[in-house]
Amino acid sequence: MQNHKKFNIAIVGASGFTGSELARLLSLHPAVKINHITSESHEGKKFSDLHPQFLGILDQTLESSKVIKNSDLDIIFLALPHGISMDFVKTLSEQKARIIDLSGDFRLESPEVYEAWYQKQHIFPEGFKNAVYGLPELHAEKIKKSRLIANPGCYPTASILSLAPLTALDMIETDSVVIDAKSGLTGAGVKASPTTHFSNVNENFKAYGIGTHRHTVEIEEQLGLLSNKPTLVQFTPHLLPVDRGILATAYAKPKGEMDQNKLEKIYEDFYADKPFVRIRKTAPGIKDVRGSHYCDIFPFWDERTNRIISISAIDNLLKGAASQAVHNMNLMLGLEEQTGLEQIPLRP
Ligand SMILES: NC(=O)C1=CN([C@@H]2O[C@H](COP(=O)(O)OP(=O)(O)OC[C@H]3O[C@@H](n4cnc5c(N)ncnc54)[C@H](OP(=O)(O)O)[C@@H]3O)[C@@H](O)[C@H]2O)C=CC1
Ligand SMILES: CC(=O)N[C@@H](CCC(=O)OP(=O)(O)O)C(=O)O
């Protein structure tokens, strides 16, 4: 990387899981300087006090997010809970800095849909007009010009990418989609709850949000945009007793004739120029992508049932959040899209 001017960035909500993953990626990114990292409840502590793995690497002091308002920044990452983030977007929207929001506050098509699925009032509906859904494999050109990125959710990322090639070609029955997705515990955030208590998760595996999870509509909207048809998705999330990872298993009925070779070619052609999607010949496991920005997908056509099964795996904190946000930043800043994202998956 030539000695370019470094871009100034801030991470708001750095004490959380995605905030610390953003810090891990950005502290090694050749084109950026981390000017501020913020936390309201840990203000004044060193970042490495909270995240000891950063000792000697990132010892910067955590500041209150109040410092962001008058800072000279190029990109602000918001790694805050939904419902909180929109307030920051509202406050910061007039600044020079462009915003990458990791929450769900601006992902959906309208504040009305948001309020129906998130069960909360949206305090910055005007923000929707500038928001771009930050899935680079589908919206790279819009992302490059955007001032506000709505970074996708982890389950939606894996689910949308598992079926996008087929919906883009209108090759599935749009009322036949079923997606079972499983997530590691870090998907729930750093603040533990009874649901994520060890005693409830260890040696257990359970479904939740049945028929009601807010990611359902996010997936339906994005697949519907591709096929230009309303798409109905039966989405069921499950909690896995592991730290990180998302495995999504999507089922859909093909329209017209299908065979395995045809199916594989559809996926290989659709993702041919997408460096972070790998089409597999066998079902991926979450350890095949852990610690990386890859999304691995295995498309399978079951002749007996005439059904397509597409299995995708991502790291929820990376392709599902932080590395996706950095990918979006690269596009927004005119950088090579793979910059700072070459981590090889971590095994065993
Ligand atoms: N975890 C995952 O796999 C994914 C998460 N996301 C989304 O990314 C966002 C961050 O997720 P995650 O890192 O897991 O969340 P965490 O709960 O781990 O961290 C949330 C952060 O928000 C800060 N925060 C909480 N409440 C407030 C508040 N009232 N005012 C200011 N800051 C506040 C906390 O900072 P402090 O208390 O230190 O001030 C904390 O650093 C969420 O919207 C989440 O839904 C998206 C994709 C995947
Ligand atoms: C395991 C777990 O709890 N996962 C979270 C999803 C994490 C995520 O991506 O949430 P956002 O859409 O808010 O970004 C959940 O099901 O609510």
GROMACS .gro file of C-alpha atoms and ligand atoms in nm:
model
  413
    1MET     CA    1   0.000   0.000   0.000
    2GLN     CA    2   0.160   0.333  -0.104
    3ASN     CA    3   0.198   0.596   0.167
    4HIS     CA    4  -0.146   0.745   0.123
    5LYS     CA    5  -0.294   0.991   0.373
    6LYS     CA    6  -0.465   0.782   0.638
    7PHE     CA    7  -0.838   0.812   0.682
    8ASN     CA    8  -0.958   0.912   1.028
    9ILE     CA    9  -1.211   0.678   1.187
   10ALA     CA   10  -1.396   0.630   1.516
   11ILE     CA   11  -1.558   0.325   1.673
   12VAL     CA   12  -1.860   0.402   1.890
   13GLY     CA   13  -1.952   0.114   2.122
   14ALA     CA   14  -1.601  -0.032   2.135
   15SER     CA   15  -1.660  -0.226   2.454
   16GLY     CA   16  -1.891  -0.470   2.276
   17PHE     CA   17  -1.822  -0.777   2.066
   18THR     CA   18  -1.852  -0.614   1.724
   19GLY     CA   19  -1.677  -0.299   1.846
   20SER     CA   20  -1.375  -0.499   1.958
   21GLU     CA   21  -1.372  -0.696   1.632
   22LEU     CA   22  -1.377  -0.365   1.441
   23ALA     CA   23  -1.080  -0.252   1.651
   24ARG     CA   24  -0.896  -0.577   1.574
   25LEU     CA   25  -0.938  -0.532   1.200
   26LEU     CA   26  -0.887  -0.157   1.186
   27SER     CA   27  -0.578  -0.149   1.410
   28LEU     CA   28  -0.404  -0.347   1.134
   29HIS     CA   29  -0.573  -0.174   0.837
   30PRO     CA   30  -0.302   0.010   0.632
   31ALA     CA   31  -0.525   0.302   0.528
   32VAL     CA   32  -0.693   0.411   0.850
   33LYS     CA   33  -0.608   0.572   1.184
   34ILE     CA   34  -0.831   0.499   1.483
   35ASN     CA   35  -0.881   0.849   1.624
   36HIS     CA   36  -1.145   0.762   1.886
   37ILE     CA   37  -1.286   0.450   2.050
   38THR     CA   38  -1.581   0.509   2.280
   39SER     CA   39  -1.766   0.348   2.563
   40GLU     CA   40  -2.012   0.514   2.801
   41SER     CA   41  -1.973   0.264   3.084
   42HIS     CA   42  -1.596   0.217   3.055
   43GLU     CA   43  -1.489   0.575   2.979
   44GLY     CA   44  -1.131   0.642   3.096
   45LYS     CA   45  -1.020   0.278   3.089
   46LYS     CA   46  -0.763   0.156   2.840
   47PHE     CA   47  -0.911  -0.047   2.556
   48SER     CA   48  -0.678  -0.333   2.651
   49ASP     CA   49  -0.810  -0.324   3.010
   50LEU     CA   50  -1.142  -0.435   2.865
   51HIS     CA   51  -1.002  -0.655   2.588
   52PRO     CA   52  -0.672  -0.798   2.726
   53GLN     CA   53  -0.582  -0.955   2.393
   54PHE     CA   54  -0.502  -0.601   2.278
   55LEU     CA   55  -0.233  -0.539   2.545
   56GLY     CA   56   0.053  -0.354   2.380
   57ILE     CA   57  -0.139  -0.343   2.053
   58LEU     CA   58  -0.425  -0.105   2.124
   59ASP     CA   59  -0.396   0.062   2.465
   60GLN     CA   60  -0.586   0.374   2.359
   61THR     CA   61  -0.816   0.524   2.625
   62LEU     CA   62  -1.188   0.471   2.586
   63GLU     CA   63  -1.367   0.805   2.560
   64SER     CA   64  -1.730   0.904   2.590
   65SER     CA   65  -1.906   0.925   2.253
   66LYS     CA   66  -1.948   1.299   2.322
   67VAL     CA   67  -1.604   1.351   2.165
   68ILE     CA   68  -1.735   1.236   1.827
   69LYS     CA   69  -1.956   1.538   1.765
   70ASN     CA   70  -1.678   1.785   1.679
   71SER     CA   71  -1.411   1.548   1.557
   72ASP     CA   72  -1.259   1.560   1.206
   73LEU     CA   73  -1.344   1.210   1.088
   74ASP     CA   74  -1.394   1.032   0.758
   75ILE     CA   75  -1.585   0.727   0.883
   76ILE     CA   76  -1.778   0.662   1.208
   77PHE     CA   77  -1.862   0.300   1.295
   78LEU     CA   78  -2.163   0.263   1.524
   79ALA     CA   79  -2.151  -0.070   1.708
   80LEU     CA   80  -2.450   0.003   1.930
   81PRO     CA   81  -2.776  -0.175   2.005
   82HIS     CA   82  -3.067  -0.113   1.773
   83GLY     CA   83  -3.290   0.160   1.910
   84ILE     CA   84  -2.980   0.338   2.046
   85SER     CA   85  -2.790   0.370   1.721
   86MET     CA   86  -3.056   0.571   1.541
   87ASP     CA   87  -3.016   0.852   1.793
   88PHE     CA   88  -2.645   0.873   1.711
   89VAL     CA   89  -2.719   0.868   1.337
   90LYS     CA   90  -2.963   1.156   1.388
   91THR     CA   91  -2.711   1.357   1.592
   92LEU     CA   92  -2.418   1.290   1.359
   93SER     CA   93  -2.597   1.302   1.023
   94GLU     CA   94  -2.494   1.665   0.946
   95GLN     CA   95  -2.123   1.599   1.001
   96LYS     CA   96  -1.867   1.550   0.723
   97ALA     CA   97  -1.805   1.193   0.843
   98ARG     CA   98  -1.992   0.910   0.673
   99ILE     CA   99  -2.157   0.654   0.900
  100ILE     CA  100  -2.153   0.274   0.902
  101ASP     CA  101  -2.427   0.158   1.140
  102LEU     CA  102  -2.401  -0.204   1.252
  103SER     CA  103  -2.747  -0.203   1.410
  104GLY     CA  104  -3.075  -0.283   1.243
  105ASP     CA  105  -3.210   0.072   1.270
  106PHE     CA  106  -3.191   0.165   0.900
  107ARG     CA  107  -3.185  -0.170   0.717
  108LEU     CA  108  -3.551  -0.202   0.635
  109GLU     CA  109  -3.747  -0.029   0.360
  110SER     CA  110  -3.934   0.214   0.582
  111PRO     CA  111  -3.977   0.334   0.942
  112GLU     CA  112  -4.324   0.177   0.939
  113VAL     CA  113  -4.185  -0.170   0.863
  114TYR     CA  114  -3.918  -0.111   1.129
  115GLU     CA  115  -4.176  -0.019   1.393
  116ALA     CA  116  -4.388  -0.324   1.309
  117TRP     CA  117  -4.097  -0.570   1.346
  118TYR     CA  118  -3.880  -0.400   1.609
  119GLN     CA  119  -4.178  -0.299   1.822
  120LYS     CA  120  -4.032   0.044   1.881
  121GLN     CA  121  -4.083   0.394   1.746
  122HIS     CA  122  -3.819   0.518   1.503
  123ILE     CA  123  -3.687   0.857   1.611
  124PHE     CA  124  -3.514   0.944   1.282
  125PRO     CA  125  -3.737   0.833   0.992
  126GLU     CA  126  -3.571   1.088   0.761
  127GLY     CA  127  -3.256   0.883   0.789
  128PHE     CA  128  -3.400   0.608   0.571
  129LYS     CA  129  -3.370   0.815   0.254
  130ASN     CA  130  -2.989   0.817   0.272
  131ALA     CA  131  -2.944   0.462   0.399
  132VAL     CA  132  -2.788   0.193   0.175
  133TYR     CA  133  -2.805  -0.174   0.271
  134GLY     CA  134  -2.440  -0.269   0.315
  135LEU     CA  135  -2.420  -0.609   0.148
  136PRO     CA  136  -2.127  -0.559  -0.095
  137GLU     CA  137  -2.208  -0.863  -0.310
  138LEU     CA  138  -2.543  -0.703  -0.401
  139HIS     CA  139  -2.507  -0.325  -0.361
  140ALA     CA  140  -2.140  -0.230  -0.415
  141GLU     CA  141  -2.207   0.065  -0.650
  142LYS     CA  142  -2.460   0.226  -0.412
  143ILE     CA  143  -2.233   0.162  -0.113
  144LYS     CA  144  -1.948   0.351  -0.280
  145LYS     CA  145  -2.158   0.669  -0.293
  146SER     CA  146  -2.341   0.630   0.038
  147ARG     CA  147  -2.328   0.858   0.341
  148LEU     CA  148  -2.511   0.607   0.565
  149ILE     CA  149  -2.456   0.231   0.550
  150ALA     CA  150  -2.707   0.000   0.719
  151ASN     CA  151  -2.476  -0.293   0.785
  152PRO     CA  152  -2.673  -0.620   0.750
  153GLY     CA  153  -2.757  -0.855   1.035
  154CYS     CA  154  -2.561  -1.177   1.072
  155TYR     CA  155  -2.848  -1.417   0.999
  156PRO     CA  156  -2.965  -1.209   0.699
  157THR     CA  157  -2.614  -1.199   0.551
  158ALA     CA  158  -2.583  -1.579   0.545
  159SER     CA  159  -2.948  -1.630   0.444
  160ILE     CA  160  -2.960  -1.373   0.160
  161LEU     CA  161  -2.629  -1.486   0.007
  162SER     CA  162  -2.742  -1.851   0.018
  163LEU     CA  163  -3.033  -1.780  -0.220
  164ALA     CA  164  -2.940  -1.455  -0.402
  165PRO     CA  165  -2.824  -1.622  -0.729
  166LEU     CA  166  -3.161  -1.799  -0.765
  167THR     CA  167  -3.383  -1.505  -0.674
  168ALA     CA  168  -3.185  -1.274  -0.905
  169LEU     CA  169  -3.276  -1.506  -1.193
  170ASP     CA  170  -3.632  -1.555  -1.062
  171MET     CA  171  -3.568  -1.931  -1.049
  172ILE     CA  172  -3.748  -2.022  -0.726
  173GLU     CA  173  -4.110  -2.023  -0.612
  174THR     CA  174  -4.108  -1.706  -0.398
  175ASP     CA  175  -4.360  -1.845  -0.147
  176SER     CA  176  -4.162  -2.164  -0.086
  177VAL     CA  177  -3.857  -2.035   0.101
  178VAL     CA  178  -3.772  -2.191   0.439
  179ILE     CA  179  -3.452  -2.095   0.624
  180ASP     CA  180  -3.325  -2.260   0.942
  181ALA     CA  181  -3.028  -2.063   1.081
  182LYS     CA  182  -2.804  -2.137   1.382
  183SER     CA  183  -2.589  -1.882   1.561
  184GLY     CA  184  -2.315  -1.885   1.821
  185LEU     CA  185  -2.368  -1.697   2.143
  186THR     CA  186  -2.173  -1.383   2.056
  187GLY     CA  187  -2.462  -1.297   1.824
  188ALA     CA  188  -2.649  -1.189   2.137
  189GLY     CA  189  -2.389  -0.930   2.238
  190VAL     CA  190  -2.154  -0.892   2.531
  191LYS     CA  191  -2.420  -0.830   2.797
  192ALA     CA  192  -2.519  -1.176   2.917
  193SER     CA  193  -2.884  -1.262   2.979
  194PRO     CA  194  -3.061  -1.568   3.124
  195THR     CA  195  -3.097  -1.702   2.766
  196THR     CA  196  -2.722  -1.691   2.714
  197HIS     CA  197  -2.625  -1.810   3.065
  198PHE     CA  198  -2.388  -2.105   3.050
  199SER     CA  199  -2.629  -2.333   3.231
  200ASN     CA  200  -2.896  -2.267   2.967
  201VAL     CA  201  -2.667  -2.297   2.669
  202ASN     CA  202  -2.419  -2.570   2.760
  203GLU     CA  203  -2.521  -2.911   2.619
  204ASN     CA  204  -2.830  -2.745   2.474
  205PHE     CA  205  -2.953  -2.634   2.127
  206LYS     CA  206  -3.280  -2.453   2.078
  207ALA     CA  207  -3.498  -2.252   1.839
  208TYR     CA  208  -3.625  -1.904   1.927
  209GLY     CA  209  -3.805  -1.609   1.768
  210ILE     CA  210  -4.032  -1.862   1.598
  211GLY     CA  211  -4.247  -1.687   1.339
  212THR     CA  212  -4.155  -1.348   1.484
  213HIS     CA  213  -3.782  -1.280   1.440
  214ARG     CA  214  -3.704  -0.932   1.297
  215HIS     CA  215  -3.454  -1.079   1.050
  216THR     CA  216  -3.740  -1.244   0.861
  217VAL     CA  217  -3.851  -0.919   0.698
  218GLU     CA  218  -3.490  -0.809   0.631
  219ILE     CA  219  -3.431  -1.131   0.435
  220GLU     CA  220  -3.767  -1.106   0.255
  221GLU     CA  221  -3.703  -0.746   0.149
  222GLN     CA  222  -3.358  -0.816   0.008
  223LEU     CA  223  -3.458  -1.134  -0.177
  224GLY     CA  224  -3.772  -0.954  -0.301
  225LEU     CA  225  -3.557  -0.669  -0.440
  226LEU     CA  226  -3.355  -0.921  -0.642
  227SER     CA  227  -3.652  -1.104  -0.794
  228ASN     CA  228  -3.869  -0.792  -0.803
  229LYS     CA  229  -4.141  -1.009  -0.647
  230PRO     CA  230  -4.281  -1.026  -0.292
  231THR     CA  231  -4.096  -1.312  -0.122
  232LEU     CA  232  -4.228  -1.508   0.176
  233VAL     CA  233  -3.968  -1.662   0.408
  234GLN     CA  234  -4.024  -1.897   0.699
  235PHE     CA  235  -3.719  -1.807   0.907
  236THR     CA  236  -3.629  -1.986   1.232
  237PRO     CA  237  -3.314  -1.894   1.429
  238HIS     CA  238  -3.148  -2.134   1.673
  239LEU     CA  239  -2.890  -2.081   1.948
  240LEU     CA  240  -2.576  -2.297   1.928
  241PRO     CA  241  -2.349  -2.363   2.232
  242VAL     CA  242  -2.044  -2.215   2.054
  243ASP     CA  243  -1.885  -1.869   2.066
  244ARG     CA  244  -1.920  -1.765   1.705
  245GLY     CA  245  -2.054  -1.877   1.368
  246ILE     CA  246  -2.373  -1.879   1.164
  247LEU     CA  247  -2.492  -2.178   0.961
  248ALA     CA  248  -2.799  -2.111   0.746
  249THR     CA  249  -2.983  -2.394   0.569
  250ALA     CA  250  -3.221  -2.258   0.305
  251TYR     CA  251  -3.484  -2.463   0.119
  252ALA     CA  252  -3.671  -2.353  -0.195
  253LYS     CA  253  -3.869  -2.503  -0.482
  254PRO     CA  254  -3.714  -2.441  -0.826
  255LYS     CA  255  -3.919  -2.294  -1.106
  256GLY     CA  256  -3.882  -2.524  -1.409
  257GLU     CA  257  -3.612  -2.782  -1.475
  258MET     CA  258  -3.308  -2.803  -1.245
  259ASP     CA  259  -3.003  -3.027  -1.209
  260GLN     CA  260  -2.689  -3.014  -0.996
  261ASN     CA  261  -2.455  -2.894  -1.272
  262LYS     CA  262  -2.696  -2.617  -1.370
  263LEU     CA  263  -2.735  -2.514  -1.005
  264GLU     CA  264  -2.360  -2.501  -0.941
  265LYS     CA  265  -2.301  -2.294  -1.256
  266ILE     CA  266  -2.569  -2.043  -1.149
  267TYR     CA  267  -2.385  -1.990  -0.817
  268GLU     CA  268  -2.036  -1.986  -0.967
  269ASP     CA  269  -2.137  -1.731  -1.232
  270PHE     CA  270  -2.322  -1.507  -0.983
  271TYR     CA  271  -2.031  -1.493  -0.738
  272ALA     CA  272  -1.751  -1.513  -0.997
  273ASP     CA  273  -1.613  -1.166  -0.914
  274LYS     CA  274  -1.697  -1.170  -0.542
  275PRO     CA  275  -1.373  -1.253  -0.359
  276PHE     CA  276  -1.532  -1.340  -0.025
  277VAL     CA  277  -1.797  -1.589  -0.136
  278ARG     CA  278  -1.668  -1.944  -0.191
  279ILE     CA  279  -1.891  -2.202  -0.360
  280ARG     CA  280  -1.829  -2.545  -0.207
  281LYS     CA  281  -1.877  -2.902  -0.334
  282THR     CA  282  -1.971  -3.022   0.017
  283ALA     CA  283  -2.156  -2.872   0.312
  284PRO     CA  284  -1.949  -2.606   0.496
  285GLY     CA  285  -1.895  -2.599   0.872
  286ILE     CA  286  -1.869  -2.284   1.082
  287LYS     CA  287  -1.501  -2.362   1.150
  288ASP     CA  288  -1.432  -2.337   0.774
  289VAL     CA  289  -1.488  -1.959   0.797
  290ARG     CA  290  -1.428  -1.873   1.166
  291GLY     CA  291  -1.215  -1.560   1.207
  292SER     CA  292  -1.248  -1.464   0.840
  293HIS     CA  293  -1.463  -1.255   0.607
  294TYR     CA  294  -1.563  -1.555   0.393
  295CYS     CA  295  -1.914  -1.680   0.323
  296ASP     CA  296  -1.901  -2.044   0.213
  297ILE     CA  297  -2.204  -2.179   0.025
  298PHE     CA  298  -2.299  -2.535  -0.081
  299PRO     CA  299  -2.595  -2.541  -0.326
  300PHE     CA  300  -2.762  -2.882  -0.362
  301TRP     CA  301  -3.057  -2.995  -0.576
  302ASP     CA  302  -3.249  -3.291  -0.435
  303GLU     CA  303  -3.397  -3.472  -0.737
  304ARG     CA  304  -3.624  -3.690  -0.519
  305THR     CA  305  -3.806  -3.395  -0.360
  306ASN     CA  306  -3.732  -3.145  -0.642
  307ARG     CA  307  -3.607  -2.899  -0.383
  308ILE     CA  308  -3.296  -2.680  -0.367
  309ILE     CA  309  -3.105  -2.682  -0.039
  310SER     CA  310  -2.843  -2.408  -0.001
  311ILE     CA  311  -2.619  -2.420   0.307
  312SER     CA  312  -2.408  -2.116   0.398
  313ALA     CA  313  -2.158  -2.049   0.675
  314ILE     CA  314  -2.015  -1.720   0.806
  315ASP     CA  315  -1.854  -1.581   1.120
  316ASN     CA  316  -2.134  -1.375   1.277
  317LEU     CA  317  -1.892  -1.116   1.420
  318LEU     CA  318  -1.704  -1.074   1.091
  319LYS     CA  319  -1.888  -1.134   0.762
  320GLY     CA  320  -2.199  -1.097   0.977
  321ALA     CA  321  -2.084  -0.764   1.122
  322ALA     CA  322  -1.735  -0.613   1.162
  323SER     CA  323  -1.547  -0.730   0.851
  324GLN     CA  324  -1.859  -0.656   0.643
  325ALA     CA  325  -1.845  -0.302   0.785
  326VAL     CA  326  -1.475  -0.274   0.690
  327HIS     CA  327  -1.555  -0.411   0.343
  328ASN     CA  328  -1.815  -0.134   0.310
  329MET     CA  329  -1.561   0.122   0.431
  330ASN     CA  330  -1.311   0.008   0.168
  331LEU     CA  331  -1.572   0.062  -0.104
  332MET     CA  332  -1.677   0.402   0.037
  333LEU     CA  333  -1.316   0.525   0.052
  334GLY     CA  334  -1.223   0.399  -0.294
  335LEU     CA  335  -0.981   0.140  -0.153
  336GLU     CA  336  -0.916  -0.207  -0.294
  337GLU     CA  337  -1.214  -0.395  -0.148
  338GLN     CA  338  -1.001  -0.673   0.007
  339THR     CA  339  -0.778  -0.433   0.204
  340GLY     CA  340  -0.735  -0.550   0.562
  341LEU     CA  341  -0.970  -0.846   0.511
  342GLU     CA  342  -0.734  -1.124   0.406
  343GLN     CA  343  -0.756  -1.320   0.734
  344ILE     CA  344  -0.746  -1.696   0.669
  345PRO     CA  345  -1.007  -1.894   0.869
  346LEU     CA  346  -0.887  -2.016   1.209
  347ARG     CA  347  -0.876  -2.394   1.263
  348PRO     CA  348  -0.871  -2.610   1.471
  349LIG     N1  349  -2.303  -0.976   1.775
  349LIG     C1  350  -2.326  -1.004   1.647
  349LIG     O1  351  -2.296  -1.115   1.597
  349LIG     C2  352  -2.387  -0.900   1.559
  349LIG     C3  353  -2.433  -0.781   1.611
  349LIG     N2  354  -2.490  -0.689   1.527
  349LIG     C4  355  -2.540  -0.563   1.578
  349LIG     O2  356  -2.428  -0.477   1.606
  349LIG     C5  357  -2.457  -0.393   1.717
  349LIG     C6  358  -2.352  -0.418   1.825
  349LIG     O3  359  -2.361  -0.555   1.856
  349LIG     P1  360  -2.266  -0.618   1.968
  349LIG     O4  361  -2.129  -0.566   1.956
  349LIG     O5  362  -2.288  -0.764   1.966
  349LIG     O6  363  -2.333  -0.557   2.098
  349LIG     P2  364  -2.272  -0.552   2.246
  349LIG     O7  365  -2.389  -0.560   2.335
  349LIG     O8  366  -2.162  -0.648   2.256
  349LIG     O9  367  -2.211  -0.402   2.252
  349LIG     C7  368  -2.299  -0.295   2.244
  349LIG     C8  369  -2.222  -0.170   2.270
  349LIG    O10  370  -2.313  -0.062   2.273
  349LIG     C9  371  -2.284   0.022   2.382
  349LIG     N3  372  -2.410   0.072   2.439
  349LIG    C10  373  -2.508   0.000   2.494
  349LIG     N4  374  -2.607   0.082   2.534
  349LIG    C11  375  -2.566   0.207   2.504
  349LIG    C12  376  -2.623   0.337   2.522
  349LIG     N5  377  -2.742   0.351   2.580
  349LIG     N6  378  -2.554   0.444   2.480
  349LIG    C13  379  -2.433   0.429   2.421
  349LIG     N7  380  -2.373   0.307   2.403
  349LIG    C14  381  -2.440   0.200   2.444
  349LIG    C15  382  -2.209  -0.058   2.483
  349LIG    O11  383  -2.111   0.027   2.529
  349LIG     P3  384  -2.085   0.070   2.681
  349LIG    O12  385  -2.184   0.000   2.767
  349LIG    O13  386  -1.944   0.030   2.704
  349LIG    O14  387  -2.104   0.217   2.675
  349LIG    C16  388  -2.147  -0.170   2.400
  349LIG    O15  389  -2.015  -0.134   2.370
  349LIG    C17  390  -2.598  -0.430   1.763
  349LIG    O16  391  -2.693  -0.347   1.702
  349LIG    C18  392  -2.614  -0.572   1.709
  349LIG    O17  393  -2.748  -0.606   1.693
  349LIG    C19  394  -2.497  -0.708   1.391
  349LIG    C20  395  -2.451  -0.825   1.337
  349LIG    C21  396  -2.397  -0.929   1.416
  350LIG     C1  397  -2.773  -1.526   1.891
  350LIG     C2  398  -2.851  -1.397   1.886
  350LIG     O1  399  -2.910  -1.354   1.982
  350LIG     N1  400  -2.849  -1.330   1.770
  350LIG     C3  401  -2.920  -1.203   1.754
  350LIG     C4  402  -2.893  -1.151   1.616
  350LIG     C5  403  -2.763  -1.068   1.607
  350LIG     C6  404  -2.773  -0.967   1.500
  350LIG     O2  405  -2.725  -0.976   1.390
  350LIG     O3  406  -2.856  -0.870   1.534
  350LIG     P1  407  -2.895  -0.735   1.461
  350LIG     O4  408  -2.991  -0.766   1.356
  350LIG     O5  409  -2.953  -0.658   1.572
  350LIG     O6  410  -2.773  -0.673   1.404
  350LIG     C7  411  -3.071  -1.217   1.766
  350LIG     O7  412  -3.124  -1.321   1.730
  350LIG     O8  413  -3.133  -1.116   1.801
   0.00000   0.00000   0.00000
